[in-house]
XYZ file of N, CA and C in Angstrom:
756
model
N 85.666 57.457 -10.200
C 86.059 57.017 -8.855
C 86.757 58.154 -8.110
N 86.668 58.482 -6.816
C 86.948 59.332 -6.059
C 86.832 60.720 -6.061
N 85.616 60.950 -6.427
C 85.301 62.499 -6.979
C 83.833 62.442 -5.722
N 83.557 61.634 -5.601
C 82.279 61.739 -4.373
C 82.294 61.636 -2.669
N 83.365 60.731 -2.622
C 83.451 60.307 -1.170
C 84.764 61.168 -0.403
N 84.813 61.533 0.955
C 85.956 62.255 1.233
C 86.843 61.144 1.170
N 87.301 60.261 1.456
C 88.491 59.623 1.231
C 88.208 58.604 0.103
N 89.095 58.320 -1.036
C 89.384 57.054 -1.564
C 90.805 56.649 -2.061
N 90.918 55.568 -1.937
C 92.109 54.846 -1.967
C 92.059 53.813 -3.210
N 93.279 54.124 -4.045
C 92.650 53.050 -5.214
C 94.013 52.258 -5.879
N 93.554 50.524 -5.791
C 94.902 50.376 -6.151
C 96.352 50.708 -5.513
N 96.704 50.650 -4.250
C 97.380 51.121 -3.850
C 98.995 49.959 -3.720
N 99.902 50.201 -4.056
C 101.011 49.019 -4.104
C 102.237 49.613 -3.532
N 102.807 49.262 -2.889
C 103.869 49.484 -2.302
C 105.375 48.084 -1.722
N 106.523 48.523 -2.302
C 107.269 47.600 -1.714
C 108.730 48.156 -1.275
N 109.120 47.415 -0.928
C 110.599 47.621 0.028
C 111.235 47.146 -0.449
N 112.760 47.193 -1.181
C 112.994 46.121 -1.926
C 112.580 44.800 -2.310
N 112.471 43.753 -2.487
C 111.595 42.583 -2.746
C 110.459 42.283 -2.246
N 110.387 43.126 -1.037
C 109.155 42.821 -0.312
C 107.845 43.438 -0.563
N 106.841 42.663 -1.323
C 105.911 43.560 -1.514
C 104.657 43.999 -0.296
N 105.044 44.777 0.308
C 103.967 45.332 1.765
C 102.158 45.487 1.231
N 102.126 45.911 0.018
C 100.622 46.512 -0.206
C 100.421 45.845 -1.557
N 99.394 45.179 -1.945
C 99.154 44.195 -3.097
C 97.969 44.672 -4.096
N 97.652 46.517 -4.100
C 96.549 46.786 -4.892
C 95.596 46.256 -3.722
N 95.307 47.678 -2.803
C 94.263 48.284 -1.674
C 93.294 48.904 -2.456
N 92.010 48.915 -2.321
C 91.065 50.025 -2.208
C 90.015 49.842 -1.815
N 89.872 50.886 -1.126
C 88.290 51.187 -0.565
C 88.010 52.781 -0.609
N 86.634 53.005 0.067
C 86.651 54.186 -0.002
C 85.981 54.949 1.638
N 85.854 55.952 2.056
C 84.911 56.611 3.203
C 84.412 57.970 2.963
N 83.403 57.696 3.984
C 82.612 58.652 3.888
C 82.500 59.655 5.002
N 82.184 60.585 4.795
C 82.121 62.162 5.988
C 81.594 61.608 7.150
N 82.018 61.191 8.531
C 81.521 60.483 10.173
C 81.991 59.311 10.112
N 82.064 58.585 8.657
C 82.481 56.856 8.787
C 84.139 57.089 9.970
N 83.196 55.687 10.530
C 84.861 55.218 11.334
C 84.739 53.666 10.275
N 86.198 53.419 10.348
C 86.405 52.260 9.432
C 87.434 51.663 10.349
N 87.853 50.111 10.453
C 88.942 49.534 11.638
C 89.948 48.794 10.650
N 90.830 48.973 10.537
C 91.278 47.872 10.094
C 92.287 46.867 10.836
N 92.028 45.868 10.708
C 92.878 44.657 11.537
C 93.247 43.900 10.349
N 94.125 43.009 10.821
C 94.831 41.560 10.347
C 96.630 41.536 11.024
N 96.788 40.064 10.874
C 98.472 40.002 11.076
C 99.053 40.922 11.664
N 100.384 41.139 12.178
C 101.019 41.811 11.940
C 101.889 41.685 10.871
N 102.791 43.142 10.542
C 103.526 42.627 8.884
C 103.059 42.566 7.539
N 101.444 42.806 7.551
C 100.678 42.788 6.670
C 100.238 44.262 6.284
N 101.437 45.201 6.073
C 100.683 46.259 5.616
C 99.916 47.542 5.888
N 99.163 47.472 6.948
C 98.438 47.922 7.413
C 98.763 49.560 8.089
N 100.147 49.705 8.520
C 100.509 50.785 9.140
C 100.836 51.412 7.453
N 102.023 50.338 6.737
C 102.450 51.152 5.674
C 101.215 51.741 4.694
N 99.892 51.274 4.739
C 98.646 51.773 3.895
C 98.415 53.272 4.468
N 98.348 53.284 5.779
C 98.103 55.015 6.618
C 98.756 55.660 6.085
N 100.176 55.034 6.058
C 101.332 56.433 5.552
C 101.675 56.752 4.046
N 100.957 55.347 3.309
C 100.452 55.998 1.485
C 99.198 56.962 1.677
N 98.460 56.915 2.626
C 96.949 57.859 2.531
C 97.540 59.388 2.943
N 98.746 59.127 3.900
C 99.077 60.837 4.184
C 100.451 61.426 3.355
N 100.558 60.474 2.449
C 102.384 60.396 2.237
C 103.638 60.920 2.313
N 103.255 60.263 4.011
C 104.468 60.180 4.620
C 105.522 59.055 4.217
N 104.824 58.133 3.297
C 105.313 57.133 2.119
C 104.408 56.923 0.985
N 105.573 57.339 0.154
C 105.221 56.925 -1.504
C 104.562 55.273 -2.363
N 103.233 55.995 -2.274
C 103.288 54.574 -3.121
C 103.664 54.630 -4.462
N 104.040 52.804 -4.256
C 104.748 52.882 -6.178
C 103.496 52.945 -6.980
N 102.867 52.687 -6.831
C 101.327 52.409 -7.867
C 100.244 52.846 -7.281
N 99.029 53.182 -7.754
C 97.700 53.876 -7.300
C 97.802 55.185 -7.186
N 96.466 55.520 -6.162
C 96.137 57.043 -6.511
C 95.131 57.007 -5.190
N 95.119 58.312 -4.197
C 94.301 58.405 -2.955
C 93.793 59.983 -3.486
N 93.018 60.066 -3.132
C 91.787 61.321 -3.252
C 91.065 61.440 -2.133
N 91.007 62.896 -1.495
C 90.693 63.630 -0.511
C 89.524 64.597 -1.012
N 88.649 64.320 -0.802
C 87.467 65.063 -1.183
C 87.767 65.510 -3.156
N 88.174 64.411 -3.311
C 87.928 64.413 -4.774
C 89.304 65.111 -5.740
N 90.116 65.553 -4.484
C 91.741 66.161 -4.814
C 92.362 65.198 -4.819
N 93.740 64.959 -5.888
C 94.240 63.652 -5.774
C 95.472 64.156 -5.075
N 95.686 63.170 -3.644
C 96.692 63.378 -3.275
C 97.818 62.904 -3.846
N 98.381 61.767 -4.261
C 98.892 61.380 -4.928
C 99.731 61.942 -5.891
N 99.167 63.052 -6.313
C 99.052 64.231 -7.456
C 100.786 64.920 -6.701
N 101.822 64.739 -7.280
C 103.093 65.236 -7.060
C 103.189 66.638 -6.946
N 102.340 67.384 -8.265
C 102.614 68.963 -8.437
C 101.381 69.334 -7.162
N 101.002 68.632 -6.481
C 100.248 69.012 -5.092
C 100.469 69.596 -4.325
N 100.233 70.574 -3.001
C 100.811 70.564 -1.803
C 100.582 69.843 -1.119
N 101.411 69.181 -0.619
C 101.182 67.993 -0.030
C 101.139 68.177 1.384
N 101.677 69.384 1.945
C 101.602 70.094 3.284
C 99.754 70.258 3.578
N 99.322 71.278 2.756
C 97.952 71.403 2.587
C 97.188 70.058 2.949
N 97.343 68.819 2.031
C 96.750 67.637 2.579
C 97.398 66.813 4.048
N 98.611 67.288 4.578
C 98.597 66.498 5.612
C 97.856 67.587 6.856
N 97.637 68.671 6.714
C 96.580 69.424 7.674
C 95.050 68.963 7.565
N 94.821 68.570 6.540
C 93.480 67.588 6.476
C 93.288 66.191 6.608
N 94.635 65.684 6.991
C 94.846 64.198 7.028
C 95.862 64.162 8.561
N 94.835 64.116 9.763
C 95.625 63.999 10.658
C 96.015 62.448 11.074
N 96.858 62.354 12.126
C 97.665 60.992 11.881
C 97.904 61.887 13.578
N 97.775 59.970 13.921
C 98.025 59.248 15.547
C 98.575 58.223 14.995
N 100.094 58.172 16.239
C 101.113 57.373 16.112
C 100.849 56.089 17.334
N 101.513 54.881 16.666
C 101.813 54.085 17.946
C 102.831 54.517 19.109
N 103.460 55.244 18.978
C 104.829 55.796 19.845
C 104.697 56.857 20.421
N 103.393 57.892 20.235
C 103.301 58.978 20.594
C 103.828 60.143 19.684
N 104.930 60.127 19.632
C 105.644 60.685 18.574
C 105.736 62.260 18.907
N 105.511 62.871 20.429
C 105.217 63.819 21.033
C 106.926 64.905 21.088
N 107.316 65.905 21.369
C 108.179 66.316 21.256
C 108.840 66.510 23.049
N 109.941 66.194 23.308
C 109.793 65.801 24.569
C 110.391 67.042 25.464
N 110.547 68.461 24.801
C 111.329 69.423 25.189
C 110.017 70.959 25.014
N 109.029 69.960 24.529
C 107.603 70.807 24.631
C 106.602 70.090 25.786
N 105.703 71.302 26.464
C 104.865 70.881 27.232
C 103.100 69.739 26.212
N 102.666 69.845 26.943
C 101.715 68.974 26.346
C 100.738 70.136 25.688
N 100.641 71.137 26.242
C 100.189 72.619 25.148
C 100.964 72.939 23.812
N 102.422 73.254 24.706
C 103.162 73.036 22.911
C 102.574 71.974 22.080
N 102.893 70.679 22.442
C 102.843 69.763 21.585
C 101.596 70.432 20.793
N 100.824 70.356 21.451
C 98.939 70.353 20.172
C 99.002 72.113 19.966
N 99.655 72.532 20.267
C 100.153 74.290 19.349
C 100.993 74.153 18.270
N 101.916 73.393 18.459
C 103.028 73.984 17.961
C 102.328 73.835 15.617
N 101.969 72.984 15.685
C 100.834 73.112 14.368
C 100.710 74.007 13.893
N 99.544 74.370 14.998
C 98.654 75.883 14.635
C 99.523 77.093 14.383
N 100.923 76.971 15.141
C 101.174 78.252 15.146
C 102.311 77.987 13.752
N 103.105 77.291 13.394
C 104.056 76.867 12.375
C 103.248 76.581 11.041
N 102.205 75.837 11.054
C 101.594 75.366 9.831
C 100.673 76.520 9.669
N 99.637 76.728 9.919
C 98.278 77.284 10.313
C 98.882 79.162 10.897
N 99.982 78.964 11.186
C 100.164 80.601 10.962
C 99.559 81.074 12.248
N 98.848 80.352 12.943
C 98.059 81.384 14.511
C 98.803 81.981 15.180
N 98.687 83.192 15.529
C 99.561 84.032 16.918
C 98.971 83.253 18.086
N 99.981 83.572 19.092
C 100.386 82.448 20.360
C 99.326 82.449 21.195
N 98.576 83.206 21.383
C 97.145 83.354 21.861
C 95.718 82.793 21.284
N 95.703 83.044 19.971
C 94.512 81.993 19.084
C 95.019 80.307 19.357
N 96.433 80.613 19.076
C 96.799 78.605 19.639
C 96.593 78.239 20.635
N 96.928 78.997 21.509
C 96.598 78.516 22.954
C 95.358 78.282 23.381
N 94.756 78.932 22.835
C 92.729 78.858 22.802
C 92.610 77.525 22.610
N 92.921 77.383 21.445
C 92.705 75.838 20.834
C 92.891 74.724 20.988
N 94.324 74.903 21.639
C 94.926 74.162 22.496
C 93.950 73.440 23.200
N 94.036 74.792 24.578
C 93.561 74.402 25.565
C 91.973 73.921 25.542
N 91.145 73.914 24.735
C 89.979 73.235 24.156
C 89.806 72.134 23.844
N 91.247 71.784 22.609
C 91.578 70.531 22.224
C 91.716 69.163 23.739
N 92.908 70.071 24.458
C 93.156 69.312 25.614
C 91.954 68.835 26.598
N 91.129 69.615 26.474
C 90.013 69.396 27.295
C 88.779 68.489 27.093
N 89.134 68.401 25.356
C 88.294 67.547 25.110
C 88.868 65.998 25.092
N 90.102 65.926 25.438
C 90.320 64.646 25.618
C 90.811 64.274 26.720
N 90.528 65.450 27.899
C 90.235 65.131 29.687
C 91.347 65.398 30.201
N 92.252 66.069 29.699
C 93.601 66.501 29.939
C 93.769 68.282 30.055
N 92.491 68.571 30.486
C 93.008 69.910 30.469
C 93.791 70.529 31.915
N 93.825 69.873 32.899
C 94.898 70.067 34.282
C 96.359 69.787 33.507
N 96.389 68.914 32.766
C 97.961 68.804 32.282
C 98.737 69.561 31.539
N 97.751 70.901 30.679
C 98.743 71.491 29.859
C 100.331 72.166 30.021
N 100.637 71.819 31.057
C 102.009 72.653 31.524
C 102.693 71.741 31.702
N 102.493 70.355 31.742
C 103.159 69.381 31.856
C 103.741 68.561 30.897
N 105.418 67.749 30.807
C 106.187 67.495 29.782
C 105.823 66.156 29.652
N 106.107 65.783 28.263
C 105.792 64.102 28.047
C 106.406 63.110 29.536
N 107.466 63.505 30.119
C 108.564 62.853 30.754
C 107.211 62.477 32.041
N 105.986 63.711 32.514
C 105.294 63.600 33.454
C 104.367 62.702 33.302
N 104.021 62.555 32.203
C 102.612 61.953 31.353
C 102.525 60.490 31.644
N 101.455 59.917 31.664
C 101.388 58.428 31.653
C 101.125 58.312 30.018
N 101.672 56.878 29.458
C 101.001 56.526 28.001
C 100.055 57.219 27.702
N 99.130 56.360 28.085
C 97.817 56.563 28.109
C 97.785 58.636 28.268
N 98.119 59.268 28.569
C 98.187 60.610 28.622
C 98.689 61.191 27.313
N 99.892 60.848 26.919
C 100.808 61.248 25.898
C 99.920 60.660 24.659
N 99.172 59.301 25.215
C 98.878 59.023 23.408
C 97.451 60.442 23.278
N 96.611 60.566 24.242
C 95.689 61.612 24.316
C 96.026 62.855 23.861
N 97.528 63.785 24.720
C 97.954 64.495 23.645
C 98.032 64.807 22.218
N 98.249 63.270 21.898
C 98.831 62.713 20.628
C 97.073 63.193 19.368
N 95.984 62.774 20.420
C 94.849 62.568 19.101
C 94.781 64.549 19.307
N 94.535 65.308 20.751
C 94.724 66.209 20.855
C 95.401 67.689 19.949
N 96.775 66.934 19.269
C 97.366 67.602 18.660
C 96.506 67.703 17.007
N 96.481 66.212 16.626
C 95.996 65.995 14.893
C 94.723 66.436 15.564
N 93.627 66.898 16.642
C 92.463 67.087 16.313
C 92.626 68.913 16.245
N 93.276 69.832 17.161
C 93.831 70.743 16.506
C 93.757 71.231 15.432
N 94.422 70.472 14.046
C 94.200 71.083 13.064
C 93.009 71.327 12.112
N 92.134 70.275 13.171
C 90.664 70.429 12.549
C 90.879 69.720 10.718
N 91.391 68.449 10.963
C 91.453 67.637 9.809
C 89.980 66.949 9.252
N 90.273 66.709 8.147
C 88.526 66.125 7.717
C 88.693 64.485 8.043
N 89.801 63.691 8.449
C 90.283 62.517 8.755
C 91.214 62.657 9.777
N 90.840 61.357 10.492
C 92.253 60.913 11.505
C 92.779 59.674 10.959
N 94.003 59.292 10.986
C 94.592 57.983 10.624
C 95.165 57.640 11.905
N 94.497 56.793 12.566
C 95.208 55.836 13.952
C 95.583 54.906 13.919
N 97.150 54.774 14.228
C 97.888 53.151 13.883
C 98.280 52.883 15.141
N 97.282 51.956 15.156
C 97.667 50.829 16.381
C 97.810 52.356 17.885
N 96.663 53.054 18.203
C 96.997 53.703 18.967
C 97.373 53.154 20.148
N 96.673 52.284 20.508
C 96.741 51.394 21.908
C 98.165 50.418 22.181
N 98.624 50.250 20.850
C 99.461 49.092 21.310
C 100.821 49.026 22.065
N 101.096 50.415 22.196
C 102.216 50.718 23.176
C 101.941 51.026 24.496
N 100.880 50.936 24.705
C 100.514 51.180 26.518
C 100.101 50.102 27.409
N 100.629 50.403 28.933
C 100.205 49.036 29.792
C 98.659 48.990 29.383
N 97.895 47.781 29.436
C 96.564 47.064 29.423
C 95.498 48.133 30.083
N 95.727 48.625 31.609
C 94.505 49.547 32.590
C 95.041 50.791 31.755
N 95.600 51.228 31.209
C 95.406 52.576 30.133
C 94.909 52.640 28.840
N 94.928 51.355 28.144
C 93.766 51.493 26.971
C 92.891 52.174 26.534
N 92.247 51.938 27.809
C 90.112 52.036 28.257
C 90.586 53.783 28.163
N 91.636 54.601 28.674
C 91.297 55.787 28.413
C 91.256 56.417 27.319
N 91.904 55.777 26.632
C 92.578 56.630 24.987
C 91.097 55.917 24.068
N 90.742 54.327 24.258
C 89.375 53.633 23.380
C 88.624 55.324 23.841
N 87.976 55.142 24.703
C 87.294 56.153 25.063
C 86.715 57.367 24.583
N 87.970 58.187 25.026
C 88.051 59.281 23.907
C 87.746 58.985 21.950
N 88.203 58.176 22.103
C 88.209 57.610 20.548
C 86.723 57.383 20.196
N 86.087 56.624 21.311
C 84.488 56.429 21.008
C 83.918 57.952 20.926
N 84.476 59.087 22.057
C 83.437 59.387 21.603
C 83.348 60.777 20.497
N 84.579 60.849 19.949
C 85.014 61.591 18.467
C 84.691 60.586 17.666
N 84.458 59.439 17.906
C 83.626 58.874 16.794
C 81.920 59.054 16.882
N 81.761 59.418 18.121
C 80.029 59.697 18.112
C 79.703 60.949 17.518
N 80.956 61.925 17.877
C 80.558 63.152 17.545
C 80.783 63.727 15.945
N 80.964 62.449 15.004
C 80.978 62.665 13.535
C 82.464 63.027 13.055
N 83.183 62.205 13.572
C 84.857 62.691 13.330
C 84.941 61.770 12.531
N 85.729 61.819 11.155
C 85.915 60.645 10.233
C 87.460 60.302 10.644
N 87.064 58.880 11.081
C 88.296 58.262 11.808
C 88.644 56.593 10.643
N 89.975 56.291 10.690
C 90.660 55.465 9.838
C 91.366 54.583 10.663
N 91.136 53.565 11.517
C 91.808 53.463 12.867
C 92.404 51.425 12.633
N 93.762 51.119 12.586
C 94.489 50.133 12.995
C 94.583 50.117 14.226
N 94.035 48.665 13.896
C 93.913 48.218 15.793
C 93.900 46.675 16.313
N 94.361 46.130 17.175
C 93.763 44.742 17.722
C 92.890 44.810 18.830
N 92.048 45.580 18.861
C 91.532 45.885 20.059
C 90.010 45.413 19.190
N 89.103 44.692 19.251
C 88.435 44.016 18.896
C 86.653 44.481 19.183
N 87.036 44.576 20.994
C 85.483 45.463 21.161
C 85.657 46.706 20.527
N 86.502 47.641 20.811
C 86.441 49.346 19.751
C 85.893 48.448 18.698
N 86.417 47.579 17.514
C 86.196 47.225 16.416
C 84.866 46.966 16.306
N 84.411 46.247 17.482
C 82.790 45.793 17.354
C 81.840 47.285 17.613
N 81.979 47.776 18.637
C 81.284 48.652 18.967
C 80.863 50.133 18.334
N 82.290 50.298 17.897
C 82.375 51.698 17.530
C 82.440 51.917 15.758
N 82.561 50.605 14.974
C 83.334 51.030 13.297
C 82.085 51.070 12.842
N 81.720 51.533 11.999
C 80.607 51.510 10.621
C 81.304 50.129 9.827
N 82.625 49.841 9.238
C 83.214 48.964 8.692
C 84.114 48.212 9.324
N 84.308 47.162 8.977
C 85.826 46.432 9.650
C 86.695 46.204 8.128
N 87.698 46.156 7.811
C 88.761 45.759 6.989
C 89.657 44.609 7.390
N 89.481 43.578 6.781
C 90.292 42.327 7.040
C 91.497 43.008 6.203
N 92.998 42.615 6.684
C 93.905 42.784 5.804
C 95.159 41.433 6.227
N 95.459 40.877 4.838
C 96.122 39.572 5.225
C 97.329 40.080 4.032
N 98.830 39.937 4.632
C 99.417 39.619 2.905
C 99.852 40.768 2.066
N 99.436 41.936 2.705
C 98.785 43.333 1.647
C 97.921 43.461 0.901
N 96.597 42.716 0.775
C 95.327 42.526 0.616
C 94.507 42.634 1.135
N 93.388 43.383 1.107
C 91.781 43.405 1.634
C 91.245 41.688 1.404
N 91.505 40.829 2.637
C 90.566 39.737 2.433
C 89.255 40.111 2.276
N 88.694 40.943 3.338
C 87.183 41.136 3.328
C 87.203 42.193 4.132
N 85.760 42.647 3.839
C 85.454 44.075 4.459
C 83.655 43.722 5.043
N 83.539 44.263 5.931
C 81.728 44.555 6.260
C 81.765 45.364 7.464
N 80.363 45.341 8.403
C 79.780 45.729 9.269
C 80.280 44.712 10.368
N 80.685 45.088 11.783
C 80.647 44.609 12.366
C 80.165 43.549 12.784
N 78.296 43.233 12.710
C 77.990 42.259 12.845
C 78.329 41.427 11.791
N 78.718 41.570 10.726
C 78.296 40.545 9.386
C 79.798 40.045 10.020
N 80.781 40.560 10.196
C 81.954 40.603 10.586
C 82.113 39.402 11.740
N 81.649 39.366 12.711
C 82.016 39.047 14.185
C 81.199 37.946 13.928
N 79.556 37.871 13.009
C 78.984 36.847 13.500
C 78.827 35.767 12.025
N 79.326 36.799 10.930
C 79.083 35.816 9.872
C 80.495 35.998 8.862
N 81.336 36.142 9.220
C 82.584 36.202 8.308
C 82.275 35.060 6.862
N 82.935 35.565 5.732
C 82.890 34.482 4.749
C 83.964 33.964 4.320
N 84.931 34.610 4.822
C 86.157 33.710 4.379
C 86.649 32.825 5.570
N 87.259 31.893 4.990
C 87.756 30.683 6.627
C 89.102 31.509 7.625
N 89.886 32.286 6.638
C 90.823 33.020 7.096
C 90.467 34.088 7.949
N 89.513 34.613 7.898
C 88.634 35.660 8.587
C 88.669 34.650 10.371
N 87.454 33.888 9.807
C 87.163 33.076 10.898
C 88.479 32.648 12.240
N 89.262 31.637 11.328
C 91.016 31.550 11.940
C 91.435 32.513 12.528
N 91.485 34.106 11.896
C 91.977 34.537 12.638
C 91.423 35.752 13.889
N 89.944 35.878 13.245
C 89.124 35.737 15.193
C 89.329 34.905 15.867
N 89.117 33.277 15.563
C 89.578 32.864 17.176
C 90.843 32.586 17.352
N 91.925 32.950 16.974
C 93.025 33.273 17.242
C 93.019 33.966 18.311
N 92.649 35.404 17.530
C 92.567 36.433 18.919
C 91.485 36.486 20.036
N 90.738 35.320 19.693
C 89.473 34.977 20.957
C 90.510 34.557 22.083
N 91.114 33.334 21.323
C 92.222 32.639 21.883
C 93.201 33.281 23.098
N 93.504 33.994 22.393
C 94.925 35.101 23.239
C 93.747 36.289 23.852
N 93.375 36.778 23.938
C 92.697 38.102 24.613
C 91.351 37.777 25.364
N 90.522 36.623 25.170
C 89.471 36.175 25.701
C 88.701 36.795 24.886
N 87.033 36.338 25.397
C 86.092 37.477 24.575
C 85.667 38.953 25.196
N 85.802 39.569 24.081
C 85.645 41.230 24.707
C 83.950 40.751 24.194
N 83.520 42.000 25.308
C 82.546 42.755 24.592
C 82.467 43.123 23.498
């Protein structure tokens, strides 16, 4: 197990004092797969991203990156978070850097680039996510929807073999969504292996190779979108689509 696929996740358990967040996770992806995962909130789901980059320790299991175990303590674990980029719900942007710093400051600290190869990259990065008029400009100028763009901008920078997106959308007004989905669709067309928490339901339909049910700290179920949207097999699945049919209407 995990010697073939670029990402796998195996067994994964995690708790907080009494609270157990992750109940033995695994799945695995592949090089272009986008994968979605939804369920609850409280269920896990952010704390699973941050066992895949560990930025938290799991107590139990083992994640493998092209067949390297991250997990693996005597690791560099620096080395794997340059291949394991990560988008925040908060932005998580530095607010005393311009929106160039922000998606430099990487390249030039981690990655070692003189201030001119970063800036290249930068300004490439920025452009590919429609922000290239803004590079001189501070988070304080930015709309959400701008800052979270920065945000994929920066982790795409390091030219990671994965993105991990938690809940990118869920901190921005509603008419800024559609810009950040967007971009997201179309680094997912262009073969970016993306890992993406979300309640955003059409991205989920439109854009995943997989969906991930997660209830509890458990994988209820996993499939294809359609098997997903039109034939779920568990009743809990079902419940909690029209839940969110309920509250959000039907997307596309």
């Amino acid at each position: 197990m995990g010697k073939d696929n670029l990402l796998t996740v195996e067994n994964v358990y995690k708790s907080y004092g009494d609270e157990e967040v992750l109940k033995g996770v695994s799945f695995e992806m592949d090089q272009a797969e986008t994968k979605v995962i939804i369920g609850p909130s409280g269920t896990g789901k952010s704390t699973l991203l941050r066992c895949i980059n560990q930025l938290t320790k799991p107590d139990q299991g083992r994640v493998w990156l092209e067949g390297e175990e991250v997990t693996d303590s005597s690791k560099d674990i620096n080395r794997f978070r340059q291949n394991i980029g990560m988008v925040f719900q908060h932005f998580n942007l530095f607010e005393h850097l311009t929106a160039l710093g922000n998606v430099t400051l990487g390249l030039r600290k981690v990655k070692g680039f003189d201030k001119e190869k970063a800036k290249d990259i930068g300004q490439m990065e920025l452009e590919r996510v429609g922000l290239s008029d803004q590079a001189d400009s501070y988070p304080a100028q930015l709309s959400g929807g701008q800052k979270q763009r920065v945000g994929i901008a920066r982790a795409l920078a390091m030219e990671p073999k994965i993105i991990l997106f938690d809940e990118p959308t869920s901190a921005l007004d509603p008419e800024l969504i559609g810009e950040v989905l967007e971009v997201m669709k179309e680094l997912a067309e262009s073969g970016l292996t993306m890992l993406v928490v979300t309640h955003e339901m059409g991205f989920a339909n439109s854009v995943s190779d997989e969906i991930i049910f997660m209830e509890g700290g458990k994988i209820i179920e996993q499939g294809t979108p359609t098997q997903f949207f039109n034939n779920p097999e568990h009743s809990r699945t079902k419940e909690f689509l029209h839940k969110l049919t309920e509250l959000y209407g039907e997307r596309e």
